Structures are given as C-alpha cells and as structure tokens.
CSV table of C-alpha atoms and ligand atoms in Angstrom, one decimal:
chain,number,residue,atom,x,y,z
A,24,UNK,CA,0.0,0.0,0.0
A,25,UNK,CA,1.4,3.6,-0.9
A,26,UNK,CA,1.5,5.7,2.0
A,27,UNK,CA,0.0,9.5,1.3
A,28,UNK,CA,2.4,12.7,1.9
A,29,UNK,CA,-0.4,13.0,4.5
A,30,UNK,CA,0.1,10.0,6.0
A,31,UNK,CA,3.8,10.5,6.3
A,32,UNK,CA,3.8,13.9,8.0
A,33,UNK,CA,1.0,11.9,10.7
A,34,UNK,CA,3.8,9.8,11.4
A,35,UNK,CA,6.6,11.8,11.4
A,36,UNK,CA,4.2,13.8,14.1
A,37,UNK,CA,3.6,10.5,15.9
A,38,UNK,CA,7.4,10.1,16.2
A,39,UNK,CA,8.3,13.6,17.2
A,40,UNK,CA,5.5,13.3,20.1
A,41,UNK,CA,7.4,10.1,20.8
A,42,UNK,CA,10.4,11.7,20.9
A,43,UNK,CA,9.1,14.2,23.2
A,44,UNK,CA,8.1,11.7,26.2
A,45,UNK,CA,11.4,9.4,25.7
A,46,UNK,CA,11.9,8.0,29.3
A,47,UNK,CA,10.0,10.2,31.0
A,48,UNK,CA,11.0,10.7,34.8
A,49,UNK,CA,14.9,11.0,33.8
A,50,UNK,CA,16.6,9.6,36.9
A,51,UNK,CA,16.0,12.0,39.8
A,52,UNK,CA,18.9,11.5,42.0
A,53,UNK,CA,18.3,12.3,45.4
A,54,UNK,CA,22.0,11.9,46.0
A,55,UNK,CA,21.7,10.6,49.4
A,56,UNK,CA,22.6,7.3,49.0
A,57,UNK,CA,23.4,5.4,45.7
A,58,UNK,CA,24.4,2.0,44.4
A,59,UNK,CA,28.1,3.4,44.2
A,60,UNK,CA,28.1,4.1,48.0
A,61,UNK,CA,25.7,0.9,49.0
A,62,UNK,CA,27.7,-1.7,50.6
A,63,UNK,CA,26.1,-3.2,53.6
A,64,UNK,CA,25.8,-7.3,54.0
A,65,UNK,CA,21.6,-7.0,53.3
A,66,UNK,CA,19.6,-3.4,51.5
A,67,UNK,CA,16.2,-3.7,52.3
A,68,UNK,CA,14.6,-2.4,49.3
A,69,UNK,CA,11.6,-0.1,48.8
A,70,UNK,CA,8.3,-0.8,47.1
A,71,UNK,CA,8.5,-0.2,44.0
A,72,UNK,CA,7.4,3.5,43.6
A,73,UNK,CA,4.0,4.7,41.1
A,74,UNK,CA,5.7,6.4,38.9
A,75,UNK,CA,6.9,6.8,35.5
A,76,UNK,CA,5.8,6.2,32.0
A,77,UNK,CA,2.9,4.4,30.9
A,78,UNK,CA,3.3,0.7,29.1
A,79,UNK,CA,3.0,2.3,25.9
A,80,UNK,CA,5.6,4.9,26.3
A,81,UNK,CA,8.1,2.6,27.4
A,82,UNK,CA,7.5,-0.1,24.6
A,83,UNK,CA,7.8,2.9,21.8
A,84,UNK,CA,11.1,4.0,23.5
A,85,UNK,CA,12.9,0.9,24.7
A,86,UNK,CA,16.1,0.3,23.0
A,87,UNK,CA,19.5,-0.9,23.9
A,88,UNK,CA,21.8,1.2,25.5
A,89,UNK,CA,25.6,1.2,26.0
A,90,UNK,CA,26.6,4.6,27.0
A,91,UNK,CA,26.1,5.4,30.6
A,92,UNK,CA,26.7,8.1,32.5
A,93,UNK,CA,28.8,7.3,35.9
A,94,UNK,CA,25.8,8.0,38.8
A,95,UNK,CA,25.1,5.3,40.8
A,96,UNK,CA,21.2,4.5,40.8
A,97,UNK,CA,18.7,5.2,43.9
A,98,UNK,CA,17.4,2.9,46.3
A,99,UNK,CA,14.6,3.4,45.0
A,100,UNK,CA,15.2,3.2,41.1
A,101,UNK,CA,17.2,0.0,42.4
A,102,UNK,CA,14.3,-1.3,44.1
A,103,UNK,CA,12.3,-0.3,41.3
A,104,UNK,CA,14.0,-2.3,38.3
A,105,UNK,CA,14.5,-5.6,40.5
A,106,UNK,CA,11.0,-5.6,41.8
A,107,UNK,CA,10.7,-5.8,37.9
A,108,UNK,CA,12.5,-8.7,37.5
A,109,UNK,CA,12.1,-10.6,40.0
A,110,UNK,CA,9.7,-9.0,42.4
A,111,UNK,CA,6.6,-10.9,44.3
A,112,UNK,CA,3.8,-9.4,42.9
A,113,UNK,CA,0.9,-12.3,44.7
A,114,UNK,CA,0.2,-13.0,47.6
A,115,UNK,CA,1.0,-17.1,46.7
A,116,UNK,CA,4.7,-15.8,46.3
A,117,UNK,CA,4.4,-15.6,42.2
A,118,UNK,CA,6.6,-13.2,40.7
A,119,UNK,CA,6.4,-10.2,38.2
A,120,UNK,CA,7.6,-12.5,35.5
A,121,UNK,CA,6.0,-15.5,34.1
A,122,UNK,CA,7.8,-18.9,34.2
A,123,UNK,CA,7.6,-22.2,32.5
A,124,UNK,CA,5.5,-24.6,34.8
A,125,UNK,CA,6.0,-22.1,38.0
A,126,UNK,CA,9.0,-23.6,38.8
A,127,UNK,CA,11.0,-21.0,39.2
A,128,UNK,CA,15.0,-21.7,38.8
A,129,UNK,CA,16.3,-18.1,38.2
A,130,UNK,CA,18.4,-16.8,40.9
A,131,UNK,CA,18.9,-12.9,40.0
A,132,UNK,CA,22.1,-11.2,40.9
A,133,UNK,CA,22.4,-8.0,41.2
A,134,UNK,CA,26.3,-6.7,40.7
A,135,UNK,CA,26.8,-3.6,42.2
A,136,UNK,CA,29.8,-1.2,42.3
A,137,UNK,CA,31.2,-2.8,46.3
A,138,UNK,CA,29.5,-6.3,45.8
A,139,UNK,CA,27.6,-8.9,44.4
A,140,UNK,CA,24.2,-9.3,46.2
A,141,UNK,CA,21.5,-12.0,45.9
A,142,UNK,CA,18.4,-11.0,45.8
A,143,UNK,CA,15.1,-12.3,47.8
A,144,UNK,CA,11.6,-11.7,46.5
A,145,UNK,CA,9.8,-12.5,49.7
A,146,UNK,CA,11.6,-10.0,51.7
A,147,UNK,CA,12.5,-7.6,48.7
A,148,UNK,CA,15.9,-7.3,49.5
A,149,UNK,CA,19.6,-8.1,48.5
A,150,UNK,CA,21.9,-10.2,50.8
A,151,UNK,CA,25.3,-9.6,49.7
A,152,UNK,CA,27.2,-13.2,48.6
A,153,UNK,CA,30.5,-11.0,47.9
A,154,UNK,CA,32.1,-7.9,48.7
A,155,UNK,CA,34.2,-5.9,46.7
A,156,UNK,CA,33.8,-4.4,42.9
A,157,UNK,CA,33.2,-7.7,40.4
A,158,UNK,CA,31.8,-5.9,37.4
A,159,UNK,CA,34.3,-7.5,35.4
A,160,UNK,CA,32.3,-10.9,36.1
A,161,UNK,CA,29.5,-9.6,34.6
A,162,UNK,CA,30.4,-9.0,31.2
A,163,UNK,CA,32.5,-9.0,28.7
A,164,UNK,CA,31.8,-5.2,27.2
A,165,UNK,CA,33.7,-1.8,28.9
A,166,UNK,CA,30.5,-0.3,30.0
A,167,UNK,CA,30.0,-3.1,32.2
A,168,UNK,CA,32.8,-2.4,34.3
A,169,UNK,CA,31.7,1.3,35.2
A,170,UNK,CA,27.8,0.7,35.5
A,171,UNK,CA,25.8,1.1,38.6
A,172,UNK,CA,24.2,-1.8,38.1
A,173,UNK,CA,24.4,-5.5,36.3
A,174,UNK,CA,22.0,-7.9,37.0
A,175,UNK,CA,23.1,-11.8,36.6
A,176,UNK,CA,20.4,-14.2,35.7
A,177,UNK,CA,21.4,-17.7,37.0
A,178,UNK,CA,19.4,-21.5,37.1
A,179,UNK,CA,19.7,-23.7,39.6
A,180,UNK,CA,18.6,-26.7,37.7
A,181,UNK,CA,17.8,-28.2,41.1
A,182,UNK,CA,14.6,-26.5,41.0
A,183,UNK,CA,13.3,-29.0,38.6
A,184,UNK,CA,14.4,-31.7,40.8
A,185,UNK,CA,11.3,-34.5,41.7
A,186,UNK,CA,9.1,-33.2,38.6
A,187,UNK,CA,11.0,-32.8,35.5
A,188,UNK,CA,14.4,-33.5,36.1
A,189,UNK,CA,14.2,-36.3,33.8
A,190,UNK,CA,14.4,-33.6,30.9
A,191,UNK,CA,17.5,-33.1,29.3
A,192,UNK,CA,19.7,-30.5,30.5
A,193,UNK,CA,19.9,-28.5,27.2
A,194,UNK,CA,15.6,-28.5,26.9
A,195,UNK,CA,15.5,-27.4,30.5
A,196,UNK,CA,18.1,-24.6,29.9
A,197,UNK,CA,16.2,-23.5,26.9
A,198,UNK,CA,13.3,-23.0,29.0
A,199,UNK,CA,15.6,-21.1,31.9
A,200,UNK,CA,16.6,-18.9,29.3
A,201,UNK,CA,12.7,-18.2,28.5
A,202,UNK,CA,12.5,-17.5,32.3
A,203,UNK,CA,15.4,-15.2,32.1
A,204,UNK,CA,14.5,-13.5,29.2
A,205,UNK,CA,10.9,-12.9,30.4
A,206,UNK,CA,12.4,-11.0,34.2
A,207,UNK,CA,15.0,-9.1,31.6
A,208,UNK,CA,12.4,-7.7,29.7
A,209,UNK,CA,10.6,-6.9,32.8
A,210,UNK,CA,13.5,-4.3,34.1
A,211,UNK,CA,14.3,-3.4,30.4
A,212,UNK,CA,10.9,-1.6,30.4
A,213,UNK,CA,10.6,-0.5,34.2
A,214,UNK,CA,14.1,1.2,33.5
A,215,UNK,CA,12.9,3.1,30.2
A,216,UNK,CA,9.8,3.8,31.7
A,217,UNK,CA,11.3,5.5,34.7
A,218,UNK,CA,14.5,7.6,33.1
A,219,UNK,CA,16.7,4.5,33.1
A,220,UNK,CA,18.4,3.1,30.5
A,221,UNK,CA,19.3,-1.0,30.0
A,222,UNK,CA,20.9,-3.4,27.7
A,223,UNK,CA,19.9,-7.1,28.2
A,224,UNK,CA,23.4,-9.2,27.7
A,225,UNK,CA,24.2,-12.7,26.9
A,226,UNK,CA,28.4,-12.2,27.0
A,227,UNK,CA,29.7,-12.4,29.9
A,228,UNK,CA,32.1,-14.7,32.1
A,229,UNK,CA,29.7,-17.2,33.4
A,230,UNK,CA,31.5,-19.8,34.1
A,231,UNK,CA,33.7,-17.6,36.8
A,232,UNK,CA,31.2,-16.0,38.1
A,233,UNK,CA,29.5,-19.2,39.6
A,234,UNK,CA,33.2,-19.9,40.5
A,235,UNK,CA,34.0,-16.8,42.4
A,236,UNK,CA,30.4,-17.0,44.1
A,237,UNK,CA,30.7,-20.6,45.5
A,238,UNK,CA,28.1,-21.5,43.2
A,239,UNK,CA,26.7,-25.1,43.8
A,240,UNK,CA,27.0,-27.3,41.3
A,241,UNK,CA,23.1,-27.2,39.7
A,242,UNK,CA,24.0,-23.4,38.8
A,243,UNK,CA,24.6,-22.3,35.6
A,244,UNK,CA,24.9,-19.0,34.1
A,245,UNK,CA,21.8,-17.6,31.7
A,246,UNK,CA,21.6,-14.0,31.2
A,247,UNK,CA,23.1,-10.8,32.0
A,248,UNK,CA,21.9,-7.1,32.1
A,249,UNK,CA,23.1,-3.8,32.6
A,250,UNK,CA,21.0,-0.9,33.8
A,251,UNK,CA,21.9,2.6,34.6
A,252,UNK,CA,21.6,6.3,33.9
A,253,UNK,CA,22.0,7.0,30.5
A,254,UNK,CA,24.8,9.1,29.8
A,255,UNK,CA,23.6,12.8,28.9
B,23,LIG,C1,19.2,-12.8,24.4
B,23,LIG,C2,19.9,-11.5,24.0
B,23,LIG,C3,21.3,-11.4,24.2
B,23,LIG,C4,21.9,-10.2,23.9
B,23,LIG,N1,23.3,-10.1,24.2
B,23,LIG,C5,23.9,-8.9,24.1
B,23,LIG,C6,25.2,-8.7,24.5
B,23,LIG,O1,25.9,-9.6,25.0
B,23,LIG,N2,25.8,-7.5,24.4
B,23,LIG,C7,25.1,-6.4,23.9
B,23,LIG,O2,25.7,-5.3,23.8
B,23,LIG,N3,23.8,-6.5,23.4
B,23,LIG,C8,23.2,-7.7,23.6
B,23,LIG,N4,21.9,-7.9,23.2
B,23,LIG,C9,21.1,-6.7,22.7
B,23,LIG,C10,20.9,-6.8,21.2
B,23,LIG,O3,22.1,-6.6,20.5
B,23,LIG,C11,19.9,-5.7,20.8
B,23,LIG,O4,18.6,-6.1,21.4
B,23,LIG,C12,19.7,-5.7,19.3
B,23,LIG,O5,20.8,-5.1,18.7
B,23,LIG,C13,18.5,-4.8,18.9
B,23,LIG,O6,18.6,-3.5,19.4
B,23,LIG,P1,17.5,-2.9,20.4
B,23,LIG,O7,17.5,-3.7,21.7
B,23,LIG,O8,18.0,-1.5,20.7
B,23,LIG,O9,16.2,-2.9,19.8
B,23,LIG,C14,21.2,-9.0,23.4
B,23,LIG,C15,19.8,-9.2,23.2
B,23,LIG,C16,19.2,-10.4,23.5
B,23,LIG,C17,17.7,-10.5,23.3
C-alpha cells in the first residue's frame, strides 16, 4: 500500500510526540545514598514507587543502551528495576515475570559497584554473597565495568528436581533462558519507563562467576543485564 504525503507527516508527528516523552521521569537523584556508596551485607529495598511512563511509552522507546553516565542509581530506582525482574507481585509468592510450569529456577544477581548481592523476592531485598567491585564478572563489554548496576540471571537446575528433572539438561536450559529472558524484559521496560536506561546481555564470564560465588553445582549462568543512567 502507498503511503500518502499526508500519512507520512501523521507519522513523522507520531514520532516527534514520541520523541518528546522518551523516558519520562529522567533519573531523579536524590543523592543521598546510591548504588556506588551501597555496601552493607543486606539493602532492604523499597516498594517499588508509582511512577513513571505508561506501558505504551516505554514499549515505543525501549532500545539498547551502551553509553552510561557514571551516577550510581537510587534505592529506589534499584528497588524499582528488581522488583521488575524478579519481584513478588501475589500473595501465593508468584513473581512479576511468568515462568515455564512455575518452577521458578532463576536466581537474580544484582552486581553492584562494592559487591555482588542475591536478591530475595519475599523479603524484597539483597543479601550480599560477595564484597568488593566484580563488574568485570559480569560482562564482557567496557560499559560493564563502570555501570551502577548488572544484573546476573542464573538456574539452579535443582529446582526442577522430583518433577522434570528427567528432561535433558539443554531443553531445561532452553526453557531457563525463557524465564530469564521474560524477568530481563521486565526491568528493560521498568528502566525506560522511569529515566533509566538497560541493555539485556548474553556475553559475559559465566563460568567464573559461579566460581567466584561458590556456586553449587546445579547453577549455571543464563543471562546478564546492565541498567543505569543514560549518559547525557
Ligand atoms: C538474548 C539477548 C542477548 C543479547 N546479548 C547482548 C550482549 O551480550 N551485548 C550487547 O551489547 N547486546 C546484547 N543484546 C542486545 C541486542 O544486541 C539488541 O537487542 C539488538 O541489537 C536490537 O537492538 P535494540 O535492543 O536497541 O532494539 C542481546 C539481546 C538479547 C535479546
């Protein structure tokens, strides 16, 4: 069908009005505390705050991003993007993200600047597994390294122990991936839709970082993202 010089200049309207609300609610920093200071063994998170774009908006301006600016995130906007991933949104302990016969094997890591923390959907909170600055576990890009915040996706195959663990390994990591994919997408749109930017990530050092996290043996690395504020 042959679009009309009328139809084009509704469009190229549509897209500048697009343009217009891009991320709305660019990171407000309250500068009190951010993921660059955070280093205590558990952060109790907050609930993750109404604001922010609607669905639409975020889903006409989510993209990729590689280029971040050096600000650490807020508790909040942390609590915010993992609630998004991996958050408890019933009361029958079900999660913000849908998974393949509810058995839930992702284990989401969040990496931040002075540790690697675990984090708990029933209590919202992180539990740091290791302190110090890891970034370079995970990924395999620059950005990485200097980001607020990478999130790890890992299965524990053990959590199809009893029902399925008669599936082959590669079918049930196919369907961990799924999982993975599903929580990623979750924060990829929570971040755009609240002035953050994201990049969802498959390279990265998996194999060391079950290693340097004493990872038991039913672990393996899935998924990897990077969220943070995107550089101005
Ligand atoms: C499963 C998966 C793995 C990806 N792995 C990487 C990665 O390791 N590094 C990276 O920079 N981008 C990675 N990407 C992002 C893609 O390159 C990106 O989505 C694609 O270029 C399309 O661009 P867009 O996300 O801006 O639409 C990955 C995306 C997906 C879905």
């Amino acid at each position: 069908m042959k679009k009309t010089a009328s139809s084009l200049i509704v469009c190229a309207a549509m897209v500048g009005a697009v343009a217009l609300v891009a991320c709305p609610g660019r990171a407000q920093q309250n500068n009190t505390k951010t993921t660059n200071d955070m280093k205590a063994e558990k952060i109790t998170l907050t609930a993750p705050a109404e604001t922010g774009a609607t669905l639409l908006q975020a889903l006409q301006q989510r993209a990729s991003t590689r280029e971040y600016a050096p600000d650490g995130l807020t508790l909040e906007q942390l609590s915010g993007v993992l609630w998004a991933a991996a958050g408890q949104n019933r009361a029958d302990g079900r999660l913000t993200a849908p998974s393949a016969m509810a058995m839930y094997p992702i284990r989401t890591y969040a990496v931040l600047p002075n540790g690697i923390y675990l984090y708990d959907a029933a209590s919202h909170s992180l539990t740091r597994v290791l302190e110090g600055d890891h970034r370079r576990l995970a990924g395999q890009q620059d950005f990485v390294y200097t980001t607020p915040l990478n999130i790890v996706y890992i299965a524990d195959l053990a959590a199809y122990a009893g029902r399925y663990d008669t599936m082959p390994e590669a079918e049930q990591l196919k369907i961990c991936g799924m999982d993975a994919m599903a929580q990623c997408q979750n924060a990829n749109l929570w971040a755009c839709a609240n002035g953050m930017a994201s990049v969802t990530r498959l390279m990265a050092p998996g194999d060391e970082f079950l290693k340097v996290i004493g990872a038991p043996d039913t672990y393996r690395y899935i998924l990897a993202q990077t969220v943070g504020v995107p550089a101005k």
